[in-house]
Each structure stands twice: as C-alpha cells, then as structure tokens.
Short mmCIF file of C-alpha atoms (C1' of nucleotides) in Angstrom, two decimals:
data_model
loop_
_atom_site.label_atom_id
_atom_site.label_comp_id
_atom_site.label_asym_id
_atom_site.label_seq_id
_atom_site.Cartn_x
_atom_site.Cartn_y
_atom_site.Cartn_z
CA UNK A 29 34.28 -7.41 44.79
CA UNK A 30 35.57 -4.78 47.12
CA UNK A 31 33.53 -1.67 46.58
CA UNK A 32 35.49 1.41 47.45
CA UNK A 33 33.93 4.04 49.60
CA UNK A 34 34.37 6.91 47.18
CA UNK A 35 31.56 7.14 44.74
CA UNK A 36 34.03 7.75 41.92
CA UNK A 37 35.88 5.75 39.35
CA UNK A 38 38.00 2.90 40.58
CA UNK A 39 41.44 3.96 39.52
CA UNK A 40 43.15 0.97 41.01
CA UNK A 41 41.25 -1.40 38.78
CA UNK A 42 41.97 0.86 35.86
CA UNK A 43 45.68 0.85 36.53
CA UNK A 44 45.79 -2.86 37.19
CA UNK A 45 44.16 -3.43 33.87
CA UNK A 46 46.94 -1.43 32.30
CA UNK A 47 49.46 -3.76 33.89
CA UNK A 48 50.51 -1.31 36.56
CA UNK A 49 51.30 -2.60 40.00
CA UNK A 50 49.31 -1.25 42.88
CA UNK A 51 51.70 -0.65 45.70
CA UNK A 52 51.10 0.87 49.06
CA UNK A 53 52.62 4.27 48.15
CA UNK A 54 50.70 4.38 44.91
CA UNK A 55 47.46 3.59 46.63
CA UNK A 56 48.01 6.38 49.13
CA UNK A 57 48.99 8.93 46.51
CA UNK A 58 46.11 7.95 44.31
CA UNK A 59 43.73 8.49 47.15
CA UNK A 60 45.17 11.91 47.89
CA UNK A 61 44.96 13.21 44.36
CA UNK A 62 41.52 11.86 43.73
CA UNK A 63 40.08 13.28 46.91
CA UNK A 64 41.40 16.80 46.74
CA UNK A 65 39.78 19.80 45.16
CA UNK A 66 42.82 22.01 44.84
CA UNK A 67 45.95 21.77 42.71
CA UNK A 68 48.73 20.50 44.96
CA UNK A 69 52.33 20.30 43.81
CA UNK A 70 54.49 17.24 44.30
CA UNK A 71 55.82 18.38 47.61
CA UNK A 72 52.37 19.08 48.97
CA UNK A 73 51.23 15.64 47.93
CA UNK A 74 54.30 14.23 49.60
CA UNK A 75 53.50 16.14 52.77
CA UNK A 76 50.00 14.70 52.84
CA UNK A 77 51.21 11.23 51.98
CA UNK A 78 53.71 11.20 54.82
CA UNK A 79 50.87 11.71 57.26
CA UNK A 80 49.50 8.38 56.15
CA UNK A 81 52.77 6.51 55.80
CA UNK A 82 55.88 8.02 57.28
CA UNK A 83 58.15 6.16 54.84
CA UNK A 84 56.90 7.46 51.56
CA UNK A 85 59.58 9.32 49.68
CA UNK A 86 59.35 12.38 47.52
CA UNK A 87 60.94 10.46 44.67
CA UNK A 88 58.07 8.05 44.72
CA UNK A 89 55.62 10.90 44.59
CA UNK A 90 57.36 12.27 41.52
CA UNK A 91 57.53 8.87 39.90
CA UNK A 92 53.90 8.21 40.63
CA UNK A 93 52.79 11.56 39.31
CA UNK A 94 54.54 10.88 36.06
CA UNK A 95 52.95 7.47 35.90
CA UNK A 96 49.47 8.77 36.59
CA UNK A 97 49.93 11.57 34.13
CA UNK A 98 50.95 9.17 31.39
CA UNK A 99 48.01 7.02 32.24
CA UNK A 100 45.64 9.97 32.08
CA UNK A 101 44.56 9.77 35.69
CA UNK A 102 45.85 13.22 36.52
CA UNK A 103 46.75 16.35 34.68
CA UNK A 104 49.86 18.43 35.13
CA UNK A 105 49.75 22.22 35.14
CA UNK A 106 53.00 24.06 34.60
CA UNK A 107 52.90 27.58 35.89
CA UNK A 108 55.71 30.00 35.17
CA UNK A 109 58.37 29.91 37.82
CA UNK A 110 56.81 27.45 40.21
CA UNK A 111 56.59 23.69 40.48
CA UNK A 112 54.14 21.60 38.49
CA UNK A 113 50.75 21.29 40.07
CA UNK A 114 48.45 18.38 39.63
CA UNK A 115 44.76 17.94 39.21
CA UNK A 116 42.64 14.87 39.21
CA UNK A 117 41.61 14.36 35.60
CA UNK A 118 38.51 12.62 34.43
CA UNK A 119 36.30 15.34 35.72
CA UNK A 120 34.78 17.43 33.04
CA UNK A 121 37.32 19.62 31.35
CA UNK A 122 37.03 23.34 31.86
CA UNK A 123 38.94 26.47 31.01
CA UNK A 124 39.59 29.56 33.06
CA UNK A 125 38.62 33.18 32.81
CA UNK A 126 40.75 35.29 35.09
CA UNK A 127 39.45 38.62 36.30
CA UNK A 128 42.50 40.85 36.00
CA UNK A 129 41.18 43.27 38.57
CA UNK A 130 40.12 40.96 41.34
CA UNK A 131 42.05 37.81 40.49
CA UNK A 132 38.83 35.82 40.50
CA UNK A 133 38.93 32.66 38.47
CA UNK A 134 35.81 31.66 36.61
CA UNK A 135 35.56 28.21 35.14
CA UNK A 136 33.79 27.73 31.86
CA UNK A 137 33.48 25.26 29.09
CA UNK A 138 32.76 25.54 25.39
CA UNK A 139 32.35 22.51 23.22
CA UNK A 140 32.65 24.71 20.17
CA UNK A 141 36.09 25.84 21.18
CA UNK A 142 37.14 22.31 22.06
CA UNK A 143 36.02 21.18 18.66
CA UNK A 144 37.79 24.01 16.89
CA UNK A 145 40.98 23.15 18.67
CA UNK A 146 40.83 19.60 17.48
CA UNK A 147 40.22 20.80 13.98
CA UNK A 148 43.15 23.16 14.01
CA UNK A 149 45.43 20.54 15.42
CA UNK A 150 44.34 18.05 12.83
CA UNK A 151 45.09 20.55 10.08
CA UNK A 152 48.55 20.96 11.51
CA UNK A 153 49.01 17.20 11.61
CA UNK A 154 48.64 16.73 15.35
CA UNK A 155 46.43 14.98 17.85
CA UNK A 156 45.71 17.03 20.93
CA UNK A 157 46.46 15.41 24.25
CA UNK A 158 45.36 18.32 26.35
CA UNK A 159 45.29 22.08 26.28
CA UNK A 160 45.23 25.15 28.39
CA UNK A 161 43.05 28.15 27.68
CA UNK A 162 43.12 31.18 29.90
CA UNK A 163 41.16 34.32 29.22
CA UNK A 164 42.20 37.45 31.02
CA UNK A 165 39.43 39.96 31.21
CA UNK A 166 37.78 42.82 32.98
CA UNK A 167 34.20 42.89 34.16
CA UNK A 168 32.10 44.87 31.73
CA UNK A 169 30.33 47.76 33.31
CA UNK A 170 26.91 48.06 31.77
CA UNK A 171 26.95 51.45 30.05
CA UNK B 28 69.78 60.61 14.53
CA UNK B 29 71.26 57.21 14.17
CA UNK B 30 68.76 55.20 12.17
CA UNK B 31 69.07 51.53 12.90
CA UNK B 32 69.19 49.10 10.05
CA UNK B 33 66.25 46.97 11.14
CA UNK B 34 62.98 48.28 9.91
CA UNK B 35 61.44 47.64 13.31
CA UNK B 36 60.85 49.51 16.51
CA UNK B 37 63.85 51.02 18.21
CA UNK B 38 63.94 49.16 21.47
CA UNK B 39 67.08 50.82 22.66
CA UNK B 40 65.49 54.25 22.61
CA UNK B 41 62.47 52.77 24.32
CA UNK B 42 64.51 51.30 27.09
CA UNK B 43 66.65 54.39 27.50
CA UNK B 44 63.50 56.41 27.90
CA UNK B 45 62.53 54.07 30.70
CA UNK B 46 65.82 54.82 32.41
CA UNK B 47 67.42 51.52 31.54
CA UNK B 48 71.07 51.43 30.67
CA UNK B 49 72.03 50.14 27.28
CA UNK B 50 75.07 47.99 27.69
CA UNK B 51 76.92 45.90 25.18
CA UNK B 52 75.41 42.57 26.36
CA UNK B 53 71.94 44.03 26.41
CA UNK B 54 72.33 45.41 22.93
CA UNK B 55 73.41 42.02 21.62
CA UNK B 56 70.64 40.11 23.37
CA UNK B 57 68.06 42.62 22.25
CA UNK B 58 69.16 42.19 18.68
CA UNK B 59 68.93 38.41 18.94
CA UNK B 60 65.44 38.31 20.37
CA UNK B 61 64.07 40.90 18.01
CA UNK B 62 65.46 39.23 14.93
CA UNK B 63 64.45 35.64 15.57
CA UNK B 64 61.29 33.90 14.49
CA UNK B 65 61.36 30.98 16.88
CA UNK B 66 61.00 30.69 20.65
CA UNK B 67 64.49 30.29 22.05
CA UNK B 68 65.11 29.55 25.69
CA UNK B 69 67.67 31.39 27.77
CA UNK B 70 70.43 28.97 26.96
CA UNK B 71 69.80 29.16 23.25
CA UNK B 72 69.93 32.94 23.39
CA UNK B 73 73.13 32.64 25.36
CA UNK B 74 74.58 30.33 22.72
CA UNK B 75 73.78 32.82 20.00
CA UNK B 76 75.04 35.76 22.02
CA UNK B 77 78.38 34.12 22.66
CA UNK B 78 78.96 33.96 18.94
CA UNK B 79 78.88 37.74 18.93
CA UNK B 80 80.73 38.37 22.15
CA UNK B 81 82.60 35.55 23.75
CA UNK B 82 82.35 37.08 27.22
CA UNK B 83 78.61 37.25 27.65
CA UNK B 84 77.42 35.14 30.55
CA UNK B 85 74.31 33.08 30.97
CA UNK B 86 73.45 35.05 34.10
CA UNK B 87 73.31 38.21 32.07
CA UNK B 88 70.99 36.55 29.61
CA UNK B 89 68.67 35.58 32.43
CA UNK B 90 68.86 39.00 33.98
CA UNK B 91 68.21 40.67 30.67
CA UNK B 92 65.28 38.45 29.84
CA UNK B 93 63.66 39.35 33.10
CA UNK B 94 64.29 43.00 32.41
CA UNK B 95 62.87 42.87 28.92
CA UNK B 96 59.89 40.93 30.12
CA UNK B 97 59.12 43.49 32.77
CA UNK B 98 59.46 46.20 30.22
CA UNK B 99 57.14 44.45 27.80
CA UNK B 100 59.68 43.99 25.05
CA UNK B 101 59.45 40.24 25.14
CA UNK B 102 57.00 37.66 26.32
CA UNK B 103 57.85 34.64 28.43
CA UNK B 104 56.20 31.30 27.78
CA UNK B 105 56.36 28.67 30.48
CA UNK B 106 55.59 25.51 28.61
CA UNK B 107 55.16 22.36 30.66
CA UNK B 108 58.35 20.59 31.62
CA UNK B 109 60.97 22.64 29.88
CA UNK B 110 62.69 25.95 30.40
CA UNK B 111 60.99 29.28 29.76
CA UNK B 112 61.02 30.29 26.15
CA UNK B 113 60.94 33.81 24.89
CA UNK B 114 59.31 35.61 22.09
CA UNK B 115 59.60 39.11 20.78
CA UNK B 116 56.36 40.83 21.79
CA UNK B 117 54.35 43.32 19.80
CA UNK B 118 53.86 41.10 16.79
CA UNK B 119 50.42 39.94 15.77
CA UNK B 120 48.74 37.69 18.28
CA UNK B 121 48.93 33.97 17.82
CA UNK B 122 48.54 30.81 19.86
CA UNK B 123 50.83 27.84 20.32
CA UNK B 124 50.75 24.16 19.62
CA UNK B 125 53.44 22.33 21.56
CA UNK B 126 54.73 19.01 20.32
CA UNK B 127 54.93 17.02 23.52
CA UNK B 128 57.51 14.69 22.07
CA UNK B 129 59.99 17.09 20.53
CA UNK B 130 59.16 20.31 22.33
CA UNK B 131 58.65 22.05 19.00
CA UNK B 132 56.40 25.07 19.15
CA UNK B 133 54.09 25.76 16.26
CA UNK B 134 52.32 29.07 15.98
CA UNK B 135 48.81 29.28 14.69
CA UNK B 136 45.95 31.65 14.65
CA UNK B 137 42.22 31.12 14.37
CA UNK B 138 39.84 33.99 14.09
CA UNK B 139 37.00 31.64 14.86
CA UNK B 140 38.50 30.76 18.19
CA UNK B 141 39.26 34.39 18.95
CA UNK B 142 35.69 35.26 18.20
CA UNK B 143 34.30 32.44 20.30
CA UNK B 144 36.40 33.57 23.20
CA UNK B 145 34.97 37.05 22.97
CA UNK B 146 31.49 35.61 22.86
CA UNK B 147 32.02 33.45 25.88
CA UNK B 148 33.52 36.29 27.82
CA UNK B 149 30.65 38.54 26.90
CA UNK B 150 28.17 35.96 28.12
CA UNK B 151 30.04 35.85 31.40
CA UNK B 152 29.99 39.62 31.58
CA UNK B 153 33.60 40.26 30.74
CA UNK B 154 35.74 41.97 28.15
CA UNK B 155 38.84 40.05 27.20
CA UNK B 156 42.13 41.89 27.47
CA UNK B 157 44.32 39.04 26.36
CA UNK B 158 44.45 35.31 26.53
CA UNK B 159 46.70 32.33 26.38
CA UNK B 160 45.85 29.19 24.45
CA UNK B 161 48.23 26.28 24.37
CA UNK B 162 47.55 22.98 22.68
CA UNK B 163 49.70 20.04 23.66
CA UNK B 164 49.75 17.37 21.01
CA UNK B 165 51.53 14.52 19.38
CA UNK B 166 52.28 14.34 15.71
CA UNK B 167 49.75 12.12 14.03
CA UNK B 168 51.31 9.16 12.29
CA UNK B 169 49.43 8.61 9.09
CA UNK B 170 48.02 5.09 9.43
"C1'" DA C 5 54.98 -20.11 50.05
"C1'" DT C 6 58.55 -18.82 46.41
"C1'" DG C 7 60.83 -16.33 42.70
"C1'" DC C 8 61.46 -12.62 40.01
"C1'" DA C 9 60.53 -8.40 37.90
"C1'" DA C 10 59.21 -4.09 39.23
"C1'" DA C 11 58.95 -0.40 42.78
"C1'" DT C 12 60.95 1.80 46.78
"C1'" DG C 13 63.87 4.91 49.71
"C1'" DC C 14 67.88 7.25 50.00
"C1'" DA C 15 71.56 10.08 48.49
"C1'" DA C 16 73.72 12.04 44.89
"C1'" DA C 17 73.15 14.06 40.35
"C1'" DT C 18 70.95 17.11 37.12
"C1'" DC C 19 68.52 20.98 35.21
"C1'" DG C 20 66.91 25.64 34.98
"C1'" DT C 21 67.48 29.71 37.32
"C1'" DT C 22 69.00 33.12 40.85
"C1'" DT C 23 72.31 35.43 43.75
"C1'" DG C 24 76.60 37.46 46.28
"C1'" DC C 25 80.39 39.78 45.22
"C1'" DA C 26 84.51 42.00 43.32
"C1'" DA C 27 85.78 44.00 38.92
"C1'" DC C 28 83.99 46.93 35.50
"C1'" DA C 29 81.63 50.15 32.35
"C1'" DA C 30 77.73 53.59 31.41
"C1'" DA C 31 75.88 57.81 32.34
"C1'" DA C 32 76.19 62.04 35.33
"C1'" DA C 33 78.83 65.51 37.40
"C1'" DA C 34 82.66 68.34 37.59
"C1'" DT D 15 87.65 65.04 29.28
"C1'" DT D 16 88.42 63.34 33.62
"C1'" DT D 17 86.21 62.02 37.74
"C1'" DT D 18 82.49 60.32 40.36
"C1'" DT D 19 78.54 57.79 40.94
"C1'" DT D 20 75.85 54.00 40.26
"C1'" DG D 21 74.22 50.20 37.73
"C1'" DT D 22 75.83 46.06 35.30
"C1'" DT D 23 78.80 42.19 34.46
"C1'" DG D 24 81.02 37.58 34.88
"C1'" DC D 25 82.02 34.10 37.77
"C1'" DA D 26 81.14 30.68 41.03
"C1'" DA D 27 78.41 29.10 44.35
"C1'" DA D 28 73.54 28.45 45.91
"C1'" DC D 29 69.00 27.35 44.86
"C1'" DG D 30 64.52 24.84 44.11
"C1'" DA D 31 62.38 21.32 41.41
"C1'" DT D 32 62.96 17.05 39.56
"C1'" DT D 33 65.42 12.80 38.13
"C1'" DT D 34 68.43 8.92 38.67
"C1'" DG D 35 71.68 4.92 40.34
"C1'" DC D 36 71.64 1.48 43.32
"C1'" DA D 37 70.93 -1.76 47.03
"C1'" DT D 38 66.82 -3.35 49.25
"C1'" DT D 39 62.07 -4.52 49.48
"C1'" DT D 40 57.56 -5.60 47.60
"C1'" DG D 41 53.64 -7.08 44.68
"C1'" DC D 42 51.85 -10.70 42.64
"C1'" DA D 43 51.85 -14.69 39.30
"C1'" DT D 44 52.98 -19.36 39.91
#
DNA sequence: ATGCAAATGCAAATCGTTTGCAACAAAAAA
DNA sequence: TTTTTTGTTGCAAACGATTTGCATTTGCAT
C-alpha cells in the first residue's frame, strides 16, 4: 500500500471508491486544495496547478472543483461580486465572526447552533447540506 | 402633500432627501421591490418593470439596484451559483434556507438561534450588529 | 498490451453584470 | 416658463467567471 506523505485523509482512495477516475490533473488539483490554508478561487488553483504541469487547463480546474464539491471533498464559498472560492472540507466546520471595525475574522463553533439549524431545516422539510453563518460585531468595551 | 397609496415608508422622499433624482424608471423599480414578498434577481425585476414601461432597460435595473443597495433601501443576497437576489430592507430580520436544487429561497426565523448567536458573541467579547445565516439544503423525500 | 468509456485541452459559447456614449429628462437657474 | 446644467437612460459592446462541444488523449479493467 502506498502511504502518502501527508498525514491526512487519502482522498484518492476515497474518490476511487466512488468510481471516480484519478487522472494526473485531478491528482495535482487535489493536492493543491488539500494542502492550502487559504481560500483560493478557480483561477488561483489553476495558476498553482500550471506550475506543476504546464498543460492543465482552467476548464479542468472548474470541472474538478465541481466534482470535488459534489463528492464533499471541498466546499464552495460564494462571495458577492467575486468568483467562488474553495476550501478543503473535512476539517472541523466553523463559522465566522467578523469585527466590523478592524475586519478581523474570528472562527468559532457551536454545536447547539448546528443542531438548531438541522432542527429548523427538518421542520421545513429539508436536509441541510451545508450552511454559512457570519456574525458581524463590534468589540465590547468593558464599561 | 401627496400621500402615497402604500401604507409603507416613502422611499422617494427618502431618496430625494439624499440628493438622488427620482426618475420614471427608478420610481417603477422602487415600487416593484417594495411591493414584492420574494427575492427577485435583476432580470426578474426587469421583466416586471417592462410590463409597466416597455422602454426600461436591464442596465437601468442593475444601476438602480446598486443605488438602492448603497442607500440601504434594499439588501443584496449573493447566494451560491446564481445571480444576486434582492430584498426590500427594513422588514423584520429573518434568515434564509436555499433549496440547492430549485434555487427557491425560504425565509425563516428562530429566536433560539438569534439568542445563541448573542451568547456566543458575548463570550468572544463582541456585540453583534447584524448577521447572515444561510442554510443550503435539499428537500427531504419522505421515505 | 488493448479497447473503450471517461477525461482533457482548446476555443467558442453562455451567463450575470458593467461600461462608454450619444440622446434625453430632471432639477436648478434665469 | 424657458433655458441651462447635470445626472440618467437605453443601447450595444465589453467584461469576468464559468460552462460546453468536440476532437484527442488517458485511465484502467480485461
């Protein structure tokens, strides 16, 4: 068994199991998204991929992102105005608190809220695939 | 004083006060967005506007939406994948559940979640000014 | 190794949105 | 009210992000 050097999940095996072909471009893209900390858009992923294999096309990046998204390997974030940005999923989910004054982004997580969301969705007849929660706040000055 | 027939806020006066010209297209668009319950996108607003005045252009709709957004009259929602959708602001706060298959947007509100958010923010040392919660789900097929 | 379905690269198409510009209309000035 | 000023419009063309058609190549089961 070939053990991969990253300590993480073996996505390739995962995808293979789902009947998805592991091609050279896909392997490269997969590596890029699973090794990055930030939230690159398709073009940025393409730019990084080209450094590894000059032939990779932007179309393939887009196609692969869609594939990985459907398979749950990555998550897509759609910001107003700009391109979609992607994030390696499978890490622990978190939400964001944005400091409106400084622009700082604080990550947090609340199981209670997650649970409530599921409840609400169920009541409305839906299953939640994912969600986005952003709190916009100001640092409280202790009176 | 010309009293308008809608029982609501007089946006025209508001905008005038802000030094914004009230033109025929703007008046029509304003009426459409303030009278609808759903979350139309620019093209849908355009479609409705054309019924009132055949000459109105899609560009003007876009320009007006940006204007109204900047002025706080409407709110823009950038849901994943699709076009921006608009909503008349100033109503009671609510969150959104987006049907990933149809694009339908369902409004909901949960005081519990609102309260939890405040709690979390307080723990992190913040006061929440506003927030955005979007659930992306798929309609549950009753087994 | 071989065959075939699936994936690729490329260019062209598509979608949502913005922009340049000449004609036009709203508010200000006369 | 007419004129002037200045912002707004409609149109078409441009744009950025993404998707697609198609001929070629590739993974991978046999």
